[in-house]
Amino acid sequence: MSAATESGTFAAPAIRQKGILIGDEWSPAVSGKTFQTINPATEEVICEVAEGDKADVDRAARAARAAFESGPWSKMDARDRGQLLLKLADLMEENLDELAALETLDNGKPIGDARAADLPLAIDCLRYYAGWADKITGDTIPVRGDYFCYTRREPVGVCGQIIPWNFPILMVAWKWGPALATGNTIVMKPAEQTPLSCLRMGELALEAGFPAGVINIVPGYGPTAGAAIVKHPLIDKVAFTGSGETAQRIMADASTTLKRLTFELGGKSPNIVFADADLDAAITGAEFGLFFNQGQCCCAGSRLFVEEAVHEEFVERVVARANQRVLGNPFDTGTTQGPQVDKDQFDKIMGYIDSGSKEGATCATGGQRVGDRGFFIEPTVFTNVTDEMSIAREEIFGPVMSILKFSEMDEAISRANNTTFGLAAAVWTSDAKKAHKIAASVRAGTVWVNCYDVFDAAAPFGGFKMSGMGRELGEAGLANYTELKTVTVNLGE
Ligand code: ADP
C-alpha cells in the first residue's frame, strides 16, 4: 500500500500480479514469452508481464464460455450479481491508494488525478451498474390473436473487451460494469503500455467472489492477443476503445464470426467560446478540457474556437494558465502534468508540434521536450490555426492546444462540424438560446454547456460519425450487452 509522505510524494506500489488470468488461476503465457512495461516518467522497466497471444486467448475463451454456460454464474440470481459488483467496488475503495499508484506508475498520470478522478469514477461506475443488475426487464407485447408475447433481455455471452492505456482502470470499470450486471462473461485485454492496474483488478474480482471464468485477463499486444480475441469463434462480442484505424481492422477481422461490435474511438472535439461567456470559467474549462491527462483524452477540446471580440484577451490568459501547469514527478501531489505514456506517443506529438509551425500556426507557448528522461512535453498553445492545418484536423492526443478564431455562430457550427469525428463538443456562453442552438446543431455524442469533461456513470457517452458505434454508460450502455429474445405462447385451443 502506498502512502503519502510528508513531502507529498507517494511511494511506488509493489507489483503483485504479472500473469494471465484464466478461470481463477494465474499463469505464464503458453509460449513462455513476456513483455516489458515501462515507467514513462523515468523510461525504466517496471517489470516483465506475461505476453499472451492466440493460445492464451483460446484458453481464456473456453473458460469464459464454460462459465457462461454452466456453473454458478449462469444460475446466479441477478441481485447477487449486483452484490458481487458492489463488493468489488468496496475492495477498490479499500485499495484506492495502491490502485491509484499503480496507475501513476504505469501510465504516468499525476497521483492527484488518479486518486481524485480515475479511481472514484471507476468505483462509481461499478456501483451504478450493480444497481441495474436486477432491473433489466422485458416487455409484454400486445400481438394479434390468442397469444401471450413477451421479450427477455438476455446476456450476449462471452464478451471480448479491448481497452486503451489513457484511463486503464476506468476503462476496466466501464467495460466490466455493464457486462457483469447483465450476466455476461469476459475476456479482457489491457493495453500493452498499461497492464498492471487491470491485473490487480483481476485479483480483487476473485477476492470479491466472482466465480472462476467470469473474468479472464490476457495481457499482450494488439495484433496477436487482441486480434485473437476478435477472431475467436467462442467470443460473441467485442467492445473496443482505441484508435479508428484499429477499429477498422477489428471490424474486418470480426466479419467472419459476425460479432457484435461497440467502439469508442477518437475525436477532434470543438470547444466554442462566445464573447458573452464567463471568461474565467471558459479559460478554466479550456485548460482542463485540453491538458487534463496530458491531453490523452479521446474527448479533448482540441479545436478551441474563440469569438473574435475576446480572442486576444483569451489567448493571453490561456497561455498564462498553460505556463502555470506543474510538470514533474507524477507521484508528487503538486504535479498537474506528467509524461506522455510512451515514446511512440511522444514522437507523434512532437511531430504534430513541428507540423503546426511548418503549416504557419504561431506557437504561443511550449513546443519543447522537458528534461531528458521521461516523455515530458511542455504545455503547448498554437494560435492563428486554420481549419485545414493538420493540428486542426487530426487527433494529436497530447498537450497541444489549437486556437481558432470565429465571428458568427453559424460559421462556428459549420466549422465545428467540418470533421470526420463526432465524440464531444462544448459551448461557453451566457445566452441560453445560443447554448441550445449549438447543442442541437453540433454532430457529437456529448455536448457540454459551460462545463467540460463532466462524466457521470448514468450519462451515456459515445460517438457520432467516425468517433464510435454504440454508447457506454447509463442505461444505454446495457443495450450493448444484451440480446433481445421474443417469446410467443399459444393461449388458444
Ligand atoms: P493507441 O494508438 O492509442 O495505442 P490502439 O487502437 O492501437 O490505440 O490500441 C488500443 C487497444 O487496441 C490496445 O489494447 C491495443 O493492444 C489493441 N489493438 C491494437 N491493434 C489491435 C488489433 N489489430 N486487434 C485487436 N486489438 C488491437
Coordinates of C-alpha atoms and ligand atoms in Angstrom, one line a residue:
M1 CA 0.0 0.0 0.0
S2 CA 1.4 3.4 -0.9
A3 CA 1.1 6.3 1.4
A4 CA 1.8 10.0 1.1
T5 CA 5.0 11.0 2.8
E6 CA 5.3 14.4 4.5
S7 CA 6.7 16.0 1.4
G8 CA 3.5 15.0 -0.6
T9 CA 5.2 12.3 -2.6
F10 CA 3.6 8.9 -2.9
A11 CA 5.7 5.7 -3.0
A12 CA 5.6 3.4 -6.0
P13 CA 3.4 0.3 -5.2
A14 CA 4.5 -3.3 -5.1
I15 CA 3.7 -5.2 -8.3
R16 CA 1.6 -8.2 -7.2
Q17 CA 0.5 -9.7 -10.4
K18 CA 2.2 -10.1 -13.8
G19 CA 0.5 -13.2 -15.2
I20 CA -2.5 -14.2 -17.3
L21 CA -5.9 -14.8 -15.5
I22 CA -7.8 -17.8 -16.8
G23 CA -10.6 -19.2 -14.7
D24 CA -9.4 -18.5 -11.2
E25 CA -5.7 -19.2 -11.9
W26 CA -2.8 -17.0 -12.8
S27 CA -0.3 -18.5 -15.2
P28 CA 2.6 -17.5 -17.5
A29 CA 1.9 -17.4 -21.3
V30 CA 1.7 -20.7 -23.1
S31 CA 4.7 -19.5 -25.2
G32 CA 6.6 -18.5 -22.0
K33 CA 7.1 -15.1 -23.5
T34 CA 6.9 -11.8 -21.5
F35 CA 7.0 -8.1 -22.4
Q36 CA 8.2 -5.1 -20.6
T37 CA 6.1 -2.4 -19.1
I38 CA 7.9 0.9 -18.8
N39 CA 7.6 3.8 -16.4
P40 CA 7.0 6.8 -18.7
A41 CA 8.4 9.3 -16.1
T42 CA 11.8 7.6 -15.9
E43 CA 11.9 5.3 -19.0
E44 CA 12.9 2.5 -16.6
V45 CA 11.4 -1.0 -16.9
I46 CA 8.8 -1.6 -14.2
C47 CA 8.6 -5.4 -14.7
E48 CA 8.0 -8.1 -17.2
V49 CA 4.4 -9.2 -17.8
A50 CA 3.2 -12.5 -19.4
E51 CA 2.7 -11.9 -23.1
G52 CA -0.5 -13.7 -24.0
D53 CA -1.3 -14.5 -27.7
K54 CA -3.6 -16.8 -29.6
A55 CA -3.1 -19.9 -27.5
D56 CA -3.8 -18.0 -24.2
V57 CA -6.9 -16.3 -25.7
D58 CA -8.2 -19.7 -26.7
R59 CA -7.8 -20.9 -23.1
A60 CA -9.5 -17.8 -21.8
A61 CA -12.3 -18.0 -24.3
R62 CA -13.0 -21.6 -23.3
A63 CA -13.0 -20.7 -19.6
A64 CA -15.3 -17.8 -20.2
R65 CA -17.7 -20.0 -22.4
A66 CA -17.8 -22.7 -19.7
A67 CA -18.6 -20.1 -17.0
F68 CA -21.3 -18.6 -19.2
E69 CA -23.0 -21.9 -20.0
S70 CA -22.7 -23.8 -16.7
G71 CA -21.6 -23.2 -13.2
P72 CA -22.6 -20.8 -10.5
W73 CA -22.6 -17.6 -12.7
S74 CA -25.1 -18.9 -15.2
K75 CA -27.6 -19.8 -12.3
M76 CA -26.9 -16.8 -10.1
D77 CA -29.8 -14.5 -9.2
A78 CA -29.5 -11.1 -10.8
R79 CA -29.4 -9.4 -7.4
D80 CA -26.5 -11.5 -6.3
R81 CA -24.5 -10.4 -9.4
G82 CA -25.2 -6.8 -8.3
Q83 CA -23.8 -7.7 -4.8
L84 CA -20.6 -9.0 -6.3
L85 CA -20.1 -5.8 -8.2
L86 CA -20.7 -3.8 -5.0
K87 CA -18.2 -6.0 -3.2
L88 CA -15.6 -5.3 -6.0
A89 CA -16.3 -1.6 -5.7
D90 CA -15.7 -1.8 -1.9
L91 CA -12.5 -3.6 -2.4
M92 CA -11.3 -0.9 -4.9
E93 CA -12.1 1.7 -2.3
E94 CA -10.1 -0.2 0.4
N95 CA -7.2 -0.4 -2.0
L96 CA -7.6 3.0 -3.6
D97 CA -4.1 4.3 -2.8
E98 CA -2.5 1.2 -4.2
L99 CA -4.6 1.2 -7.4
A100 CA -4.0 4.9 -8.0
A101 CA -0.3 4.5 -7.5
L102 CA -0.2 1.6 -10.0
E103 CA -2.0 3.8 -12.5
T104 CA 0.6 6.6 -11.9
L105 CA 3.5 4.2 -12.2
D106 CA 2.3 2.5 -15.4
N107 CA 0.6 5.4 -17.2
G108 CA 2.5 8.5 -15.8
K109 CA -0.7 10.4 -14.8
P110 CA -0.4 12.6 -11.7
I111 CA -1.3 10.8 -8.5
G112 CA -3.6 13.6 -7.6
D113 CA -5.7 12.9 -10.7
A114 CA -5.6 9.2 -10.3
R115 CA -6.9 9.5 -6.7
A116 CA -9.4 12.2 -7.3
A117 CA -10.7 11.3 -10.8
D118 CA -9.9 7.9 -12.2
L119 CA -10.5 5.8 -9.1
P120 CA -13.7 7.5 -7.8
L121 CA -15.2 7.5 -11.3
A122 CA -14.4 3.8 -11.7
I123 CA -15.8 2.8 -8.3
D124 CA -18.9 4.9 -9.0
C125 CA -19.4 3.2 -12.4
L126 CA -19.3 -0.3 -10.8
R127 CA -21.8 0.8 -8.1
Y128 CA -24.1 2.3 -10.7
Y129 CA -24.2 -0.9 -12.8
A130 CA -24.6 -3.0 -9.7
G131 CA -27.9 -1.3 -9.2
W132 CA -29.0 -2.3 -12.7
A133 CA -28.4 -6.0 -12.3
D134 CA -31.9 -6.8 -11.0
K135 CA -33.7 -4.1 -13.0
I136 CA -33.2 -5.4 -16.6
T137 CA -36.6 -6.2 -17.8
G138 CA -38.5 -7.2 -20.9
D139 CA -41.9 -6.1 -22.2
T140 CA -45.2 -7.7 -22.8
I141 CA -46.3 -7.2 -26.4
P142 CA -50.0 -6.9 -27.5
V143 CA -49.8 -9.1 -30.6
R144 CA -52.8 -10.1 -32.7
G145 CA -54.5 -13.4 -31.9
D146 CA -54.7 -15.6 -28.8
Y147 CA -51.0 -15.4 -27.9
F148 CA -49.0 -14.2 -25.0
C149 CA -46.0 -12.4 -26.3
Y150 CA -43.1 -11.1 -24.2
T151 CA -39.5 -10.2 -24.5
R152 CA -36.5 -11.2 -22.4
R153 CA -33.2 -9.3 -22.3
E154 CA -30.5 -12.0 -22.1
P155 CA -26.7 -11.6 -21.9
V156 CA -24.8 -11.6 -25.2
G157 CA -22.5 -14.3 -24.0
V158 CA -18.7 -14.1 -23.9
C159 CA -17.5 -10.5 -24.4
G160 CA -14.1 -9.7 -25.7
Q161 CA -13.0 -6.3 -24.2
I162 CA -10.0 -4.5 -25.6
I163 CA -9.0 -1.3 -23.8
P164 CA -6.5 1.5 -24.2
W165 CA -3.8 3.0 -22.0
N166 CA -5.1 6.5 -21.2
F167 CA -7.6 5.6 -18.4
P168 CA -6.7 2.0 -17.7
I169 CA -8.7 1.3 -14.6
L170 CA -11.6 3.5 -15.6
M171 CA -11.9 1.6 -18.9
V172 CA -12.0 -1.7 -16.9
A173 CA -14.9 -0.3 -14.9
W174 CA -16.8 1.0 -18.0
K175 CA -16.4 -2.4 -19.6
W176 CA -16.9 -4.8 -16.7
G177 CA -19.8 -2.9 -15.1
P178 CA -22.5 -3.3 -17.8
A179 CA -21.1 -6.7 -19.0
L180 CA -21.3 -8.3 -15.5
A181 CA -24.6 -6.6 -14.4
T182 CA -26.2 -8.3 -17.4
G183 CA -24.7 -11.7 -16.8
N184 CA -22.0 -12.0 -19.5
T185 CA -18.5 -13.4 -19.1
I186 CA -15.4 -11.6 -20.1
V187 CA -12.0 -12.0 -21.9
M188 CA -10.2 -8.7 -21.4
K189 CA -7.0 -7.5 -23.0
P190 CA -5.5 -4.4 -21.3
A191 CA -3.2 -2.1 -23.4
E192 CA 0.3 -3.3 -23.6
Q193 CA 1.5 0.0 -22.2
T194 CA -0.5 -0.2 -19.0
P195 CA -1.5 -3.8 -17.9
L196 CA -0.8 -3.5 -14.2
S197 CA -4.0 -2.0 -12.7
C198 CA -6.1 -4.3 -14.8
L199 CA -4.2 -7.3 -13.5
R200 CA -4.7 -6.1 -9.9
M201 CA -8.4 -5.7 -10.6
G202 CA -8.5 -9.4 -11.6
E203 CA -7.1 -10.3 -8.2
L204 CA -9.7 -8.1 -6.5
A205 CA -12.5 -9.6 -8.6
L206 CA -11.5 -13.1 -7.4
E207 CA -11.4 -11.8 -3.8
A208 CA -14.8 -10.3 -4.3
G209 CA -16.1 -13.7 -5.1
F210 CA -16.7 -13.7 -8.9
P211 CA -16.8 -17.3 -9.9
A212 CA -13.9 -18.8 -11.9
G213 CA -14.0 -18.0 -15.6
V214 CA -16.4 -15.0 -15.4
I215 CA -13.4 -12.6 -15.8
N216 CA -10.4 -13.6 -17.7
I217 CA -7.5 -11.3 -18.5
V218 CA -4.9 -11.8 -21.2
P219 CA -2.2 -9.1 -21.3
G220 CA -0.4 -8.8 -24.7
Y221 CA -0.1 -7.0 -27.9
G222 CA -2.9 -5.9 -30.3
P223 CA -2.1 -7.7 -33.5
T224 CA -1.6 -11.0 -31.6
A225 CA -3.7 -11.2 -28.4
G226 CA -6.2 -8.5 -29.5
A227 CA -6.7 -10.0 -33.0
A228 CA -7.1 -13.5 -31.5
I229 CA -10.0 -12.2 -29.3
V230 CA -11.6 -10.5 -32.3
K231 CA -11.4 -13.7 -34.4
H232 CA -12.3 -16.3 -31.8
P233 CA -15.5 -18.3 -32.6
L234 CA -16.4 -18.8 -28.9
I235 CA -16.5 -15.0 -28.3
D236 CA -19.8 -13.3 -29.1
K237 CA -19.0 -9.6 -28.9
V238 CA -16.1 -7.2 -28.9
A239 CA -16.2 -3.9 -27.0
F240 CA -13.2 -1.8 -28.1
T241 CA -11.9 1.6 -27.0
G242 CA -8.9 2.9 -29.0
S243 CA -8.0 4.4 -32.4
G244 CA -10.1 4.5 -35.5
E245 CA -7.5 2.6 -37.6
T246 CA -7.6 -0.3 -35.1
A247 CA -11.4 -0.2 -35.1
Q248 CA -11.4 -0.6 -38.9
R249 CA -9.0 -3.6 -38.5
I250 CA -11.3 -5.1 -35.9
M251 CA -14.4 -4.6 -38.0
A252 CA -12.8 -6.5 -40.8
D253 CA -11.5 -9.3 -38.6
A254 CA -14.9 -9.6 -36.9
S255 CA -16.7 -10.1 -40.1
T256 CA -16.1 -13.9 -40.3
T257 CA -17.8 -14.5 -37.0
L258 CA -20.2 -11.6 -37.2
K259 CA -19.5 -10.4 -33.7
R260 CA -21.5 -7.7 -32.1
L261 CA -19.2 -4.6 -32.1
T262 CA -19.1 -1.5 -30.0
F263 CA -16.5 1.2 -30.5
E264 CA -15.4 4.2 -28.6
L265 CA -12.8 6.0 -30.7
G266 CA -11.0 9.3 -31.2
G267 CA -12.2 12.8 -31.6
K268 CA -11.3 16.4 -32.5
S269 CA -13.8 18.0 -30.3
P270 CA -14.7 21.6 -30.8
N271 CA -14.8 23.8 -27.7
I272 CA -16.6 27.0 -28.7
V273 CA -16.2 30.2 -26.6
F274 CA -18.5 33.1 -27.3
A275 CA -17.6 36.7 -26.3
D276 CA -20.6 36.7 -23.8
A277 CA -19.2 33.8 -21.8
D278 CA -17.9 33.9 -18.3
L279 CA -14.3 34.1 -19.4
D280 CA -12.8 32.9 -16.2
A281 CA -14.9 29.8 -16.3
A282 CA -14.2 29.3 -20.1
I283 CA -10.5 29.6 -19.6
T284 CA -10.5 27.1 -16.8
G285 CA -12.6 24.8 -19.0
A286 CA -10.4 25.3 -22.0
E287 CA -7.3 24.4 -20.0
F288 CA -8.9 21.4 -18.2
G289 CA -10.6 20.3 -21.4
L290 CA -7.4 20.0 -23.3
F291 CA -4.5 19.5 -20.8
F292 CA -6.2 17.0 -18.4
N293 CA -4.5 13.7 -18.5
Q294 CA -1.6 15.1 -20.6
G295 CA -4.0 15.7 -23.4
Q296 CA -4.5 12.0 -23.7
C297 CA -8.4 12.1 -23.8
C298 CA -10.5 11.0 -26.7
C299 CA -12.8 13.9 -25.9
A300 CA -10.1 16.5 -25.5
G301 CA -11.3 20.0 -26.6
S302 CA -8.6 20.2 -29.2
R303 CA -10.2 22.7 -31.5
L304 CA -10.8 25.8 -29.4
F305 CA -12.9 28.2 -31.3
V306 CA -12.9 31.7 -29.8
E307 CA -15.1 34.6 -30.9
E308 CA -13.1 37.4 -32.4
A309 CA -14.1 40.1 -29.8
V310 CA -12.4 38.2 -26.9
H311 CA -9.8 36.3 -28.9
E312 CA -6.8 38.4 -27.9
E313 CA -7.6 38.5 -24.2
F314 CA -8.5 34.8 -24.2
V315 CA -5.2 33.8 -25.8
E316 CA -3.2 35.9 -23.4
R317 CA -4.9 34.4 -20.4
V318 CA -5.0 30.8 -21.6
V319 CA -1.2 31.0 -22.4
A320 CA -0.6 32.2 -18.8
R321 CA -2.6 29.3 -17.5
A322 CA -0.7 26.8 -19.6
N323 CA 2.6 28.2 -18.3
Q324 CA 1.4 27.7 -14.7
R325 CA 1.0 23.9 -15.1
V326 CA 3.3 21.9 -12.9
L327 CA 5.3 19.3 -14.8
G328 CA 7.3 16.8 -12.9
N329 CA 7.3 13.6 -10.9
P330 CA 3.7 12.2 -11.2
F331 CA 4.0 10.8 -7.7
D332 CA 4.2 14.3 -6.2
T333 CA 0.8 15.5 -5.2
G334 CA 1.6 19.0 -6.5
T335 CA 2.2 17.8 -10.1
T336 CA -0.5 18.7 -12.5
Q337 CA 1.1 17.3 -15.7
G338 CA 3.0 14.0 -16.0
P339 CA 4.8 12.4 -19.0
Q340 CA 3.1 11.1 -22.2
V341 CA 2.6 7.4 -22.0
D342 CA 5.4 6.2 -24.2
K343 CA 8.0 7.0 -26.8
D344 CA 5.6 6.4 -29.8
Q345 CA 3.1 8.9 -28.4
F346 CA 5.9 11.4 -27.5
D347 CA 7.3 11.2 -31.1
K348 CA 3.9 11.6 -32.7
I349 CA 3.1 14.6 -30.6
M350 CA 6.4 16.3 -31.3
G351 CA 5.8 15.6 -35.0
Y352 CA 2.5 17.5 -34.8
I353 CA 4.1 20.4 -33.0
D354 CA 6.6 20.6 -35.8
S355 CA 3.9 20.4 -38.5
G356 CA 1.9 23.2 -36.7
S357 CA 4.8 25.6 -37.0
K358 CA 5.6 24.5 -40.6
E359 CA 2.0 24.9 -41.7
G360 CA 2.0 28.5 -40.4
A361 CA 0.4 28.5 -36.9
T362 CA 2.0 30.5 -34.2
C363 CA 3.4 28.6 -31.2
A364 CA 2.4 31.0 -28.4
T365 CA 4.0 28.9 -25.7
G366 CA 5.6 25.5 -25.2
G367 CA 6.6 23.2 -28.0
Q368 CA 9.6 21.6 -26.4
R369 CA 10.5 18.4 -24.6
V370 CA 11.1 18.9 -20.8
G371 CA 14.3 17.2 -19.4
D372 CA 16.0 14.3 -21.0
R373 CA 14.4 11.4 -19.1
G374 CA 10.7 10.6 -19.3
F375 CA 8.3 11.6 -22.0
F376 CA 7.5 15.1 -20.8
I377 CA 6.3 17.8 -23.2
E378 CA 5.6 21.4 -22.4
P379 CA 2.0 22.6 -22.4
T380 CA 1.8 24.0 -25.9
V381 CA -0.6 26.5 -27.3
F382 CA -0.9 27.3 -31.1
T383 CA -2.7 30.4 -32.3
N384 CA -3.5 31.5 -35.8
V385 CA -4.6 28.0 -36.5
T386 CA -6.8 27.5 -39.6
D387 CA -9.2 24.6 -40.3
E388 CA -7.1 22.8 -43.0
M389 CA -3.9 22.5 -40.9
S390 CA -3.2 19.0 -39.6
I391 CA -3.1 20.2 -36.0
A392 CA -6.8 21.3 -36.5
R393 CA -7.9 18.1 -38.3
E394 CA -6.0 15.1 -36.8
E395 CA -6.1 13.8 -33.3
I396 CA -2.9 14.7 -31.5
F397 CA -3.6 13.1 -28.1
G398 CA -1.1 15.3 -26.3
P399 CA -0.8 18.7 -24.5
V400 CA -1.2 20.7 -27.7
M401 CA -4.0 23.3 -27.9
S402 CA -5.1 24.8 -31.2
I403 CA -6.9 28.1 -31.0
L404 CA -9.1 29.1 -34.0
K405 CA -10.9 32.5 -34.4
F406 CA -14.5 32.9 -35.4
S407 CA -17.0 35.7 -35.8
E408 CA -20.5 34.3 -36.4
M409 CA -22.5 31.5 -34.7
D410 CA -23.4 29.8 -38.0
E411 CA -19.8 29.9 -39.0
A412 CA -18.8 28.3 -35.7
I413 CA -21.3 25.5 -36.2
S414 CA -20.3 24.6 -39.7
R415 CA -16.6 24.7 -38.9
A416 CA -17.2 22.6 -35.7
N417 CA -19.0 20.0 -37.9
N418 CA -16.3 20.0 -40.6
T419 CA -14.7 16.8 -39.3
T420 CA -15.0 13.1 -39.6
F421 CA -15.1 12.9 -35.8
G422 CA -18.2 13.4 -33.6
L423 CA -17.4 12.5 -30.0
A424 CA -17.9 15.6 -27.9
A425 CA -18.2 19.4 -28.0
A426 CA -18.6 22.3 -25.6
V427 CA -20.0 25.8 -25.7
W428 CA -19.4 28.7 -23.4
T429 CA -22.0 31.4 -23.4
S430 CA -24.4 33.3 -21.1
D431 CA -27.1 33.2 -23.8
A432 CA -29.3 30.1 -23.3
K433 CA -30.6 30.3 -26.9
K434 CA -27.1 30.1 -28.3
A435 CA -26.2 27.3 -26.0
H436 CA -29.2 25.2 -27.1
K437 CA -28.7 26.0 -30.7
I438 CA -25.2 24.8 -30.6
A439 CA -26.2 21.7 -28.5
A440 CA -28.7 20.8 -31.2
S441 CA -26.5 21.6 -34.2
V442 CA -23.2 20.1 -33.4
R443 CA -22.9 16.5 -34.6
A444 CA -21.4 14.9 -31.5
G445 CA -22.4 12.3 -28.9
T446 CA -21.9 14.7 -25.9
V447 CA -22.2 18.4 -25.7
W448 CA -21.2 20.3 -22.6
V449 CA -22.6 23.7 -21.9
N450 CA -20.5 26.0 -19.7
C451 CA -18.5 23.0 -18.5
Y452 CA -16.1 20.4 -19.9
D453 CA -15.3 16.7 -19.2
V454 CA -18.2 16.3 -16.8
F455 CA -18.7 12.5 -16.7
D456 CA -21.3 10.5 -14.8
A457 CA -21.8 6.8 -14.8
A458 CA -25.5 7.5 -15.5
A459 CA -25.0 9.7 -18.6
P460 CA -24.4 7.9 -21.9
F461 CA -21.1 8.6 -23.8
G462 CA -20.1 7.7 -27.3
G463 CA -19.5 9.0 -30.8
F464 CA -21.3 10.2 -33.9
K465 CA -19.6 9.6 -37.2
M466 CA -16.1 8.0 -37.0
S467 CA -15.9 8.5 -33.3
G468 CA -17.7 5.3 -32.4
M469 CA -20.6 2.9 -32.5
G470 CA -23.0 2.4 -29.6
R471 CA -23.0 4.1 -26.3
E472 CA -21.2 3.4 -23.0
L473 CA -22.5 4.3 -19.5
G474 CA -26.1 4.9 -18.5
E475 CA -29.0 2.7 -19.4
A476 CA -27.9 2.9 -23.0
G477 CA -24.7 1.0 -22.1
L478 CA -26.7 -2.0 -21.2
A479 CA -28.0 -2.4 -24.7
N480 CA -24.6 -3.4 -25.9
Y481 CA -24.5 -6.3 -23.5
T482 CA -28.0 -7.9 -24.0
E483 CA -29.7 -9.8 -26.8
L484 CA -33.5 -9.3 -27.1
K485 CA -35.5 -12.5 -27.2
T486 CA -39.2 -12.6 -28.2
V487 CA -41.3 -15.4 -26.7
T488 CA -44.7 -16.1 -28.1
V489 CA -47.0 -18.5 -26.2
N490 CA -50.1 -20.0 -27.8
L491 CA -53.0 -19.5 -25.4
G492 CA -55.6 -20.8 -27.9
E493 CA -57.3 -24.2 -28.2
Ligands
ADP1 P1 -3.3 3.6 -29.5 O1 -2.8 4.0 -30.8 O2 -3.9 4.7 -28.7 O3 -2.4 2.8 -28.7 P2 -4.8 1.3 -30.4 O4 -6.1 1.4 -31.1 O5 -3.6 0.9 -31.2 O6 -4.6 2.7 -29.7 O7 -4.8 0.4 -29.1 C1 -6.0 0.3 -28.3 C2 -6.1 -1.2 -27.9 O8 -6.3 -2.0 -29.0 C3 -4.8 -1.8 -27.2 O9 -5.2 -2.7 -26.2 C4 -4.1 -2.5 -28.3 O10 -3.3 -3.5 -27.9 C5 -5.3 -3.0 -29.1 N1 -5.1 -3.4 -30.5 C6 -4.2 -2.8 -31.4 N2 -4.2 -3.4 -32.6 C7 -5.2 -4.4 -32.5 C8 -5.8 -5.3 -33.4 N3 -5.3 -5.4 -34.7 N4 -6.8 -6.1 -33.0 C9 -7.2 -6.0 -31.7 N5 -6.8 -5.2 -30.8 C10 -5.8 -4.3 -31.2

